Amino acid sequence: MEMTKTLGEFIIDCQAEHPHATGALTAIFSSIRLASKVLHREINKAGLVDITGAVGSENVQGEEQQKLDVYANEKFKTALAARGVVCGIASEEEDKYVNFEEGNSQEGEYVVLMDPLDGSSNIDVNVSVGTIFSIYRRVSPVGEPVTAADFLQPGHKQVAAGYVIYGSSTMLVYTTGNGVNGFTLDPSLGVFCLSHPNMKMPEDGKIYSVNEGNYIHFPTGVKKYIKYCQEEDETTQRPYTSRYIGSLVSDFHRNLIKGGIYLYPTARNYPSGKLRLLYECNPIAFLAEQAGGKAVCNPGEAIMDITPEELHQRTPFFVGSKNMVEKVEEFLAAEQ
Ligand code: AHM
Ligand code: MG
């Protein structure tokens, strides 16, 4: 029987290509892999045990925290703290960044930013959710506590980024800046296997993903682009198909494979956009660009060029197939 390469084997092969690698990134991926398997197990029995629903508290952004959000945050935090290679984390579920004090964590050269359970408001109804992560090299001196500057780095400084999608199967998709690879969890073996090597986002697509319930509040350029998606035109194969799960990881994952665009512009309730630059947009933008796609906040402004000012900063987000993102940029630019 031909065995598919496992995530562990794949990472070791990649490390062997970099003889000066310290193994720290490998250790971080081991932590993420372990925590995501625990999450996979819990999510799969979410309807059976008392773990869905709200925990009764709000996160720093005033959003109700779901029990699984809190659980996921704890599991990833514990796993990342355990190996002494990560010196601190920032999470959508934490008010402030966290400095790891365990063992020799301060000697760690990396920080991890994460949305431990994105799309969690969907979990009660069995919709796919995800974990998004982003890894940076610290800028503060090794051996000292982490500082805000370690986390407020522009996305193009990311060393690695990825997501885990807990869907009809559980997958881990990541990049270290050398293409994008996807691994599917074989639940019977408990191992992630390389199922989607060298993922490429089609340059064009026929799917647009946006919460059209907010249409009335969108900027004129976005409204016009949505109308463009709905118009009939044989040469560009319009009208496009509208698909919106309301779970960024799931919507992006589909568009990555099939080609498409995801939009979360400014809206009345979200004057700066809804999605968080550090935990959601930067890692997804890194994956998109590595797969041949594109991600911008405004026409001509790449997501990964934004210099973050605060941890929980939000931004408008347009990500997907390169030609589709460039088309929406044209519409936005025409209204500026
Ligand atoms: P969350 O991090 O609180 O789960 O919010 C992020 C989610 C994304 O996954 C999703 O694309 C978006 O919010 C959906 O928002 P809306 O319900 O406003 O369309
Ligand atoms: Mg989120």
Short mmCIF file of C-alpha atoms and ligand atoms in Angstrom, two decimals:
data_model
loop_
_atom_site.label_atom_id
_atom_site.label_comp_id
_atom_site.label_asym_id
_atom_site.label_seq_id
_atom_site.Cartn_x
_atom_site.Cartn_y
_atom_site.Cartn_z
CA MET A 1 0.00 0.00 0.00
CA GLU A 2 1.37 3.41 -0.93
CA MET A 3 1.51 5.68 2.10
CA THR A 4 0.89 9.39 1.74
CA LYS A 5 3.44 11.65 3.35
CA THR A 6 2.37 12.76 6.82
CA LEU A 7 2.57 16.34 8.03
CA GLY A 8 5.37 15.33 10.41
CA GLU A 9 7.41 13.76 7.61
CA PHE A 10 6.76 16.73 5.32
CA ILE A 11 7.99 19.20 7.94
CA ILE A 12 11.14 17.16 8.62
CA ASP A 13 11.86 17.05 4.85
CA CYS A 14 11.45 20.85 4.67
CA GLN A 15 13.73 21.31 7.67
CA ALA A 16 16.39 19.13 6.03
CA GLU A 17 16.42 21.59 3.11
CA HIS A 18 17.50 24.30 5.57
CA PRO A 19 20.57 22.95 7.34
CA HIS A 20 20.74 25.92 9.71
CA ALA A 21 17.15 25.53 10.89
CA THR A 22 16.94 25.12 14.65
CA GLY A 23 13.83 22.96 14.66
CA ALA A 24 11.85 25.66 16.47
CA LEU A 25 9.28 26.02 13.69
CA THR A 26 8.93 22.25 13.58
CA ALA A 27 8.16 22.31 17.30
CA ILE A 28 5.56 25.07 16.81
CA PHE A 29 3.84 23.03 14.13
CA SER A 30 3.83 20.02 16.43
CA SER A 31 2.01 22.13 19.03
CA ILE A 32 -0.53 23.38 16.51
CA ARG A 33 -1.04 19.89 15.12
CA LEU A 34 -1.69 18.46 18.59
CA ALA A 35 -4.11 21.20 19.68
CA SER A 36 -6.02 20.96 16.40
CA LYS A 37 -6.51 17.22 16.90
CA VAL A 38 -7.93 17.88 20.34
CA LEU A 39 -10.24 20.51 18.85
CA HIS A 40 -11.26 18.14 16.07
CA ARG A 41 -12.30 15.60 18.72
CA GLU A 42 -14.29 18.13 20.75
CA ILE A 43 -16.00 19.70 17.73
CA ASN A 44 -17.05 16.29 16.47
CA LYS A 45 -18.98 15.60 19.64
CA ALA A 46 -20.17 19.18 20.11
CA GLY A 47 -23.84 18.21 19.82
CA LEU A 48 -23.47 15.46 22.42
CA VAL A 49 -21.97 17.28 25.35
CA ASP A 50 -22.59 20.61 27.00
CA ILE A 51 -19.88 22.49 25.15
CA THR A 52 -21.78 24.54 22.59
CA GLY A 53 -23.40 27.86 23.38
CA ALA A 54 -22.24 30.93 25.21
CA VAL A 55 -20.04 30.92 28.26
CA GLY A 56 -21.64 34.08 29.66
CA SER A 57 -18.71 36.44 29.11
CA GLU A 58 -17.63 38.77 26.34
CA ASN A 59 -14.25 39.09 24.70
CA VAL A 60 -12.41 42.41 24.49
CA GLN A 61 -14.39 43.34 21.39
CA GLY A 62 -17.72 42.95 23.21
CA GLU A 63 -18.60 39.73 21.42
CA GLU A 64 -20.19 36.93 23.37
CA GLN A 65 -17.65 34.19 23.96
CA GLN A 66 -18.72 30.67 23.06
CA LYS A 67 -17.63 27.81 25.28
CA LEU A 68 -15.68 26.25 22.45
CA ASP A 69 -13.92 29.58 21.76
CA VAL A 70 -12.62 29.61 25.29
CA TYR A 71 -11.75 25.91 25.19
CA ALA A 72 -9.90 26.30 21.87
CA ASN A 73 -7.98 29.28 23.19
CA GLU A 74 -6.82 27.36 26.25
CA LYS A 75 -5.80 24.27 24.26
CA PHE A 76 -3.73 26.20 21.71
CA LYS A 77 -2.18 28.40 24.36
CA THR A 78 -1.16 25.44 26.51
CA ALA A 79 0.23 23.51 23.53
CA LEU A 80 2.24 26.51 22.33
CA ALA A 81 3.63 27.25 25.79
CA ALA A 82 4.77 23.69 26.33
CA ARG A 83 7.80 23.49 24.07
CA GLY A 84 9.87 26.51 25.03
CA VAL A 85 10.14 27.85 21.48
CA VAL A 86 7.31 30.42 21.59
CA CYS A 87 7.86 33.39 23.91
CA GLY A 88 4.32 34.77 23.76
CA ILE A 89 1.01 34.77 21.97
CA ALA A 90 -1.80 37.13 21.06
CA SER A 91 -5.28 35.81 20.52
CA GLU A 92 -8.64 37.12 19.40
CA GLU A 93 -9.95 35.75 22.69
CA GLU A 94 -7.43 37.54 24.94
CA ASP A 95 -7.56 41.23 25.85
CA LYS A 96 -3.78 41.62 25.81
CA TYR A 97 -0.85 39.66 24.49
CA VAL A 98 0.40 36.90 26.75
CA ASN A 99 4.02 36.56 27.83
CA PHE A 100 5.00 32.92 28.36
CA GLU A 101 6.96 32.36 31.53
CA GLU A 102 7.09 28.55 31.52
CA GLY A 103 10.53 26.90 31.47
CA ASN A 104 12.86 28.57 29.00
CA SER A 105 10.07 30.15 26.91
CA GLN A 106 11.77 33.54 27.13
CA GLU A 107 14.56 32.08 25.04
CA GLY A 108 12.00 31.37 22.31
CA GLU A 109 12.42 33.39 19.13
CA TYR A 110 8.84 33.27 17.89
CA VAL A 111 5.45 34.73 18.72
CA VAL A 112 2.15 33.25 17.52
CA LEU A 113 -1.03 35.19 16.81
CA MET A 114 -4.27 33.25 16.47
CA ASP A 115 -7.99 33.15 16.15
CA PRO A 116 -8.48 29.86 17.98
CA LEU A 117 -12.00 29.23 16.69
CA ASP A 118 -13.14 31.42 13.85
CA GLY A 119 -16.79 31.38 12.82
CA SER A 120 -17.75 29.94 16.20
CA SER A 121 -21.20 31.57 16.20
CA ASN A 122 -22.02 28.88 13.60
CA ILE A 123 -21.03 25.91 15.68
CA ASP A 124 -24.42 25.22 17.24
CA VAL A 125 -25.76 24.51 13.76
CA ASN A 126 -22.96 22.18 12.66
CA VAL A 127 -21.33 24.58 10.20
CA SER A 128 -17.59 24.26 9.50
CA VAL A 129 -15.33 26.43 11.65
CA GLY A 130 -11.58 26.96 11.75
CA THR A 131 -8.45 27.94 13.63
CA ILE A 132 -6.24 30.60 12.03
CA PHE A 133 -2.61 31.16 13.04
CA SER A 134 0.26 33.43 12.16
CA ILE A 135 3.90 33.10 13.24
CA TYR A 136 6.48 35.91 13.51
CA ARG A 137 10.04 36.17 14.70
CA ARG A 138 10.16 38.34 17.83
CA VAL A 139 11.75 41.79 17.53
CA SER A 140 12.43 42.22 21.26
CA PRO A 141 15.66 40.79 22.69
CA VAL A 142 15.72 37.04 23.31
CA GLY A 143 15.61 36.29 27.03
CA GLU A 144 13.36 39.23 27.89
CA PRO A 145 9.54 39.45 28.16
CA VAL A 146 7.68 40.01 24.88
CA THR A 147 6.55 43.52 23.99
CA ALA A 148 3.69 44.92 21.89
CA ALA A 149 6.15 45.49 19.04
CA ASP A 150 6.59 41.72 18.69
CA PHE A 151 2.93 41.45 17.70
CA LEU A 152 2.41 44.71 15.81
CA GLN A 153 4.43 43.69 12.77
CA PRO A 154 3.15 44.03 9.21
CA GLY A 155 1.93 40.82 7.60
CA HIS A 156 4.83 40.61 5.17
CA LYS A 157 7.04 39.78 8.16
CA GLN A 158 5.14 36.53 8.78
CA VAL A 159 7.38 33.49 8.91
CA ALA A 160 4.48 31.08 8.55
CA ALA A 161 0.69 31.12 8.61
CA GLY A 162 -2.15 28.72 8.15
CA TYR A 163 -5.51 27.45 9.22
CA VAL A 164 -7.21 24.31 10.34
CA ILE A 165 -10.67 23.74 8.93
CA TYR A 166 -12.98 21.50 10.93
CA GLY A 167 -15.32 20.53 8.12
CA SER A 168 -16.61 17.33 6.58
CA SER A 169 -12.99 16.38 7.09
CA THR A 170 -10.43 18.24 9.17
CA MET A 171 -7.60 19.84 7.20
CA LEU A 172 -4.51 21.84 8.05
CA VAL A 173 -3.35 24.24 5.32
CA TYR A 174 -0.17 26.26 5.80
CA THR A 175 2.63 28.21 4.20
CA THR A 176 6.15 29.11 5.26
CA GLY A 177 6.55 31.40 2.26
CA ASN A 178 7.35 28.61 -0.14
CA GLY A 179 3.91 27.70 -1.52
CA VAL A 180 0.84 26.34 0.21
CA ASN A 181 0.26 22.74 1.22
CA GLY A 182 -2.84 21.08 2.63
CA PHE A 183 -3.05 18.03 4.90
CA THR A 184 -6.17 16.03 5.70
CA LEU A 185 -6.59 14.36 9.08
CA ASP A 186 -7.06 10.61 8.88
CA PRO A 187 -9.14 10.20 12.04
CA SER A 188 -8.50 6.46 12.25
CA LEU A 189 -4.74 7.02 12.46
CA GLY A 190 -4.81 10.46 14.07
CA VAL A 191 -2.33 11.81 11.51
CA PHE A 192 -2.51 14.62 8.97
CA CYS A 193 -1.62 13.34 5.47
CA LEU A 194 -0.48 15.46 2.53
CA SER A 195 -3.63 15.55 0.40
CA HIS A 196 -3.30 18.93 -1.35
CA PRO A 197 0.34 19.57 -2.34
CA ASN A 198 1.32 22.95 -3.76
CA MET A 199 -2.16 24.50 -3.73
CA LYS A 200 -2.80 27.17 -6.37
CA MET A 201 -5.73 29.55 -6.40
CA PRO A 202 -7.23 29.85 -9.91
CA GLU A 203 -6.51 33.34 -11.33
CA ASP A 204 -10.19 33.73 -12.17
CA GLY A 205 -13.25 32.43 -10.46
CA LYS A 206 -17.01 32.45 -10.58
CA ILE A 207 -17.84 32.63 -6.87
CA TYR A 208 -18.35 35.76 -4.80
CA SER A 209 -18.72 35.53 -1.03
CA VAL A 210 -20.13 38.44 0.93
CA ASN A 211 -22.84 39.05 3.54
CA GLU A 212 -25.31 40.69 1.18
CA GLY A 213 -27.64 41.46 4.09
CA ASN A 214 -25.33 44.42 4.72
CA TYR A 215 -25.63 45.60 1.08
CA ILE A 216 -27.42 48.85 1.91
CA HIS A 217 -24.49 49.90 4.13
CA PHE A 218 -21.69 49.02 1.71
CA PRO A 219 -19.56 51.67 -0.05
CA THR A 220 -20.77 52.51 -3.57
CA GLY A 221 -17.82 50.74 -5.24
CA VAL A 222 -18.68 47.48 -3.47
CA LYS A 223 -22.37 47.82 -4.38
CA LYS A 224 -21.43 48.33 -8.02
CA TYR A 225 -19.06 45.35 -7.94
CA ILE A 226 -21.82 43.12 -6.52
CA LYS A 227 -24.13 44.25 -9.33
CA TYR A 228 -21.33 43.46 -11.79
CA CYS A 229 -21.10 39.91 -10.34
CA GLN A 230 -24.85 39.50 -10.92
CA GLU A 231 -24.97 40.83 -14.49
CA GLU A 232 -25.21 38.50 -17.46
CA ASP A 233 -22.12 38.33 -19.70
CA GLU A 234 -21.13 35.20 -21.57
CA THR A 235 -17.45 36.04 -22.13
CA THR A 236 -16.77 36.47 -18.41
CA GLN A 237 -19.21 33.70 -17.45
CA ARG A 238 -21.40 36.00 -15.40
CA PRO A 239 -23.60 35.99 -13.44
CA TYR A 240 -21.28 34.51 -10.83
CA THR A 241 -22.40 32.16 -8.10
CA SER A 242 -23.00 33.59 -4.64
CA ARG A 243 -21.71 31.42 -1.76
CA TYR A 244 -21.43 32.70 1.80
CA ILE A 245 -21.02 30.35 4.75
CA GLY A 246 -20.25 33.10 7.28
CA SER A 247 -17.13 31.26 8.40
CA LEU A 248 -14.05 32.90 6.89
CA VAL A 249 -11.89 29.78 6.88
CA SER A 250 -14.59 27.77 5.08
CA ASP A 251 -15.39 30.52 2.58
CA PHE A 252 -11.70 31.10 1.86
CA HIS A 253 -10.90 27.39 1.64
CA ARG A 254 -13.60 26.87 -0.99
CA ASN A 255 -12.46 29.89 -2.98
CA LEU A 256 -8.82 28.77 -2.73
CA ILE A 257 -9.69 25.48 -4.38
CA LYS A 258 -12.38 26.60 -6.83
CA GLY A 259 -11.49 30.22 -7.48
CA GLY A 260 -13.50 33.10 -6.07
CA ILE A 261 -13.48 36.25 -4.00
CA TYR A 262 -14.36 36.92 -0.36
CA LEU A 263 -15.35 40.47 0.64
CA TYR A 264 -15.89 41.99 4.08
CA PRO A 265 -15.99 45.74 3.40
CA THR A 266 -16.86 48.51 5.80
CA ALA A 267 -20.52 48.50 6.84
CA ARG A 268 -22.63 50.61 9.18
CA ASN A 269 -22.00 48.31 12.18
CA TYR A 270 -18.39 47.93 11.17
CA PRO A 271 -17.01 51.31 10.09
CA SER A 272 -13.49 49.85 9.89
CA GLY A 273 -14.57 46.46 8.60
CA LYS A 274 -15.27 43.45 10.83
CA LEU A 275 -12.31 41.14 10.42
CA ARG A 276 -9.18 41.47 12.51
CA LEU A 277 -5.99 42.35 10.72
CA LEU A 278 -3.66 40.31 12.91
CA TYR A 279 -5.62 37.14 13.60
CA GLU A 280 -7.64 36.72 10.41
CA CYS A 281 -6.61 38.94 7.48
CA ASN A 282 -2.80 38.73 7.56
CA PRO A 283 -2.56 34.93 7.76
CA ILE A 284 -5.26 34.46 5.10
CA ALA A 285 -3.57 37.09 2.90
CA PHE A 286 -0.22 35.28 3.21
CA LEU A 287 -1.84 32.01 2.13
CA ALA A 288 -3.70 33.72 -0.72
CA GLU A 289 -0.54 35.38 -2.09
CA GLN A 290 1.48 32.19 -1.76
CA ALA A 291 -1.21 30.38 -3.75
CA GLY A 292 -1.17 33.06 -6.49
CA GLY A 293 -4.13 35.07 -5.17
CA LYS A 294 -4.33 38.59 -3.78
CA ALA A 295 -5.57 40.39 -0.64
CA VAL A 296 -6.17 44.13 -0.23
CA CYS A 297 -7.89 46.49 2.21
CA ASN A 298 -8.32 49.32 -0.32
CA PRO A 299 -7.43 49.61 -4.00
CA GLY A 300 -3.67 49.27 -4.35
CA GLU A 301 -3.17 48.65 -0.62
CA ALA A 302 -2.01 45.13 0.19
CA ILE A 303 -3.25 43.76 3.50
CA MET A 304 0.26 42.61 4.40
CA ASP A 305 1.68 46.14 3.99
CA ILE A 306 -0.47 47.61 6.77
CA THR A 307 1.54 48.60 9.85
CA PRO A 308 -0.70 47.52 12.74
CA GLU A 309 -1.38 50.02 15.50
CA GLU A 310 -3.31 47.84 17.91
CA LEU A 311 -3.79 44.16 18.55
CA HIS A 312 -7.48 43.91 17.78
CA GLN A 313 -7.42 46.27 14.80
CA ARG A 314 -10.04 45.63 12.12
CA THR A 315 -9.79 46.23 8.40
CA PRO A 316 -11.88 45.96 5.25
CA PHE A 317 -10.86 42.74 3.50
CA PHE A 318 -10.97 41.67 -0.14
CA VAL A 319 -9.23 38.36 -0.81
CA GLY A 320 -9.26 35.73 -3.50
CA SER A 321 -8.45 35.00 -7.12
CA LYS A 322 -6.05 37.62 -8.45
CA ASN A 323 -8.16 38.86 -11.37
CA MET A 324 -11.30 39.07 -9.25
CA VAL A 325 -9.57 41.12 -6.55
CA GLU A 326 -8.15 43.42 -9.23
CA LYS A 327 -11.65 43.89 -10.65
CA VAL A 328 -13.09 44.92 -7.27
CA GLU A 329 -10.12 47.28 -6.84
CA GLU A 330 -11.12 48.95 -10.14
CA PHE A 331 -14.67 49.49 -8.86
CA LEU A 332 -13.42 50.83 -5.52
CA ALA A 333 -10.87 53.14 -7.15
CA ALA A 334 -13.52 54.60 -9.46
CA GLU A 335 -15.49 55.82 -6.43
CA GLN A 336 -12.59 57.34 -4.51
P1 AHM B 1 -15.58 35.56 14.65
O1 AHM B 1 -14.08 35.59 14.72
O2 AHM B 1 -16.21 36.27 15.80
O3 AHM B 1 -16.11 34.18 14.45
O4 AHM B 1 -16.00 36.47 13.39
C1 AHM B 1 -15.41 36.27 12.16
C2 AHM B 1 -16.43 35.73 11.22
C3 AHM B 1 -15.84 35.19 9.96
O5 AHM B 1 -15.48 33.85 10.06
C4 AHM B 1 -16.97 35.36 9.00
O6 AHM B 1 -16.55 35.42 7.68
C5 AHM B 1 -17.61 36.63 9.46
O7 AHM B 1 -17.29 36.77 10.83
C6 AHM B 1 -19.08 36.60 9.31
O8 AHM B 1 -19.61 37.80 9.71
P2 AHM B 1 -21.13 38.18 9.39
O9 AHM B 1 -21.97 37.24 10.20
O10 AHM B 1 -21.24 39.60 9.82
O11 AHM B 1 -21.34 38.00 7.92
MG MG B 2 -12.58 35.20 13.93
#
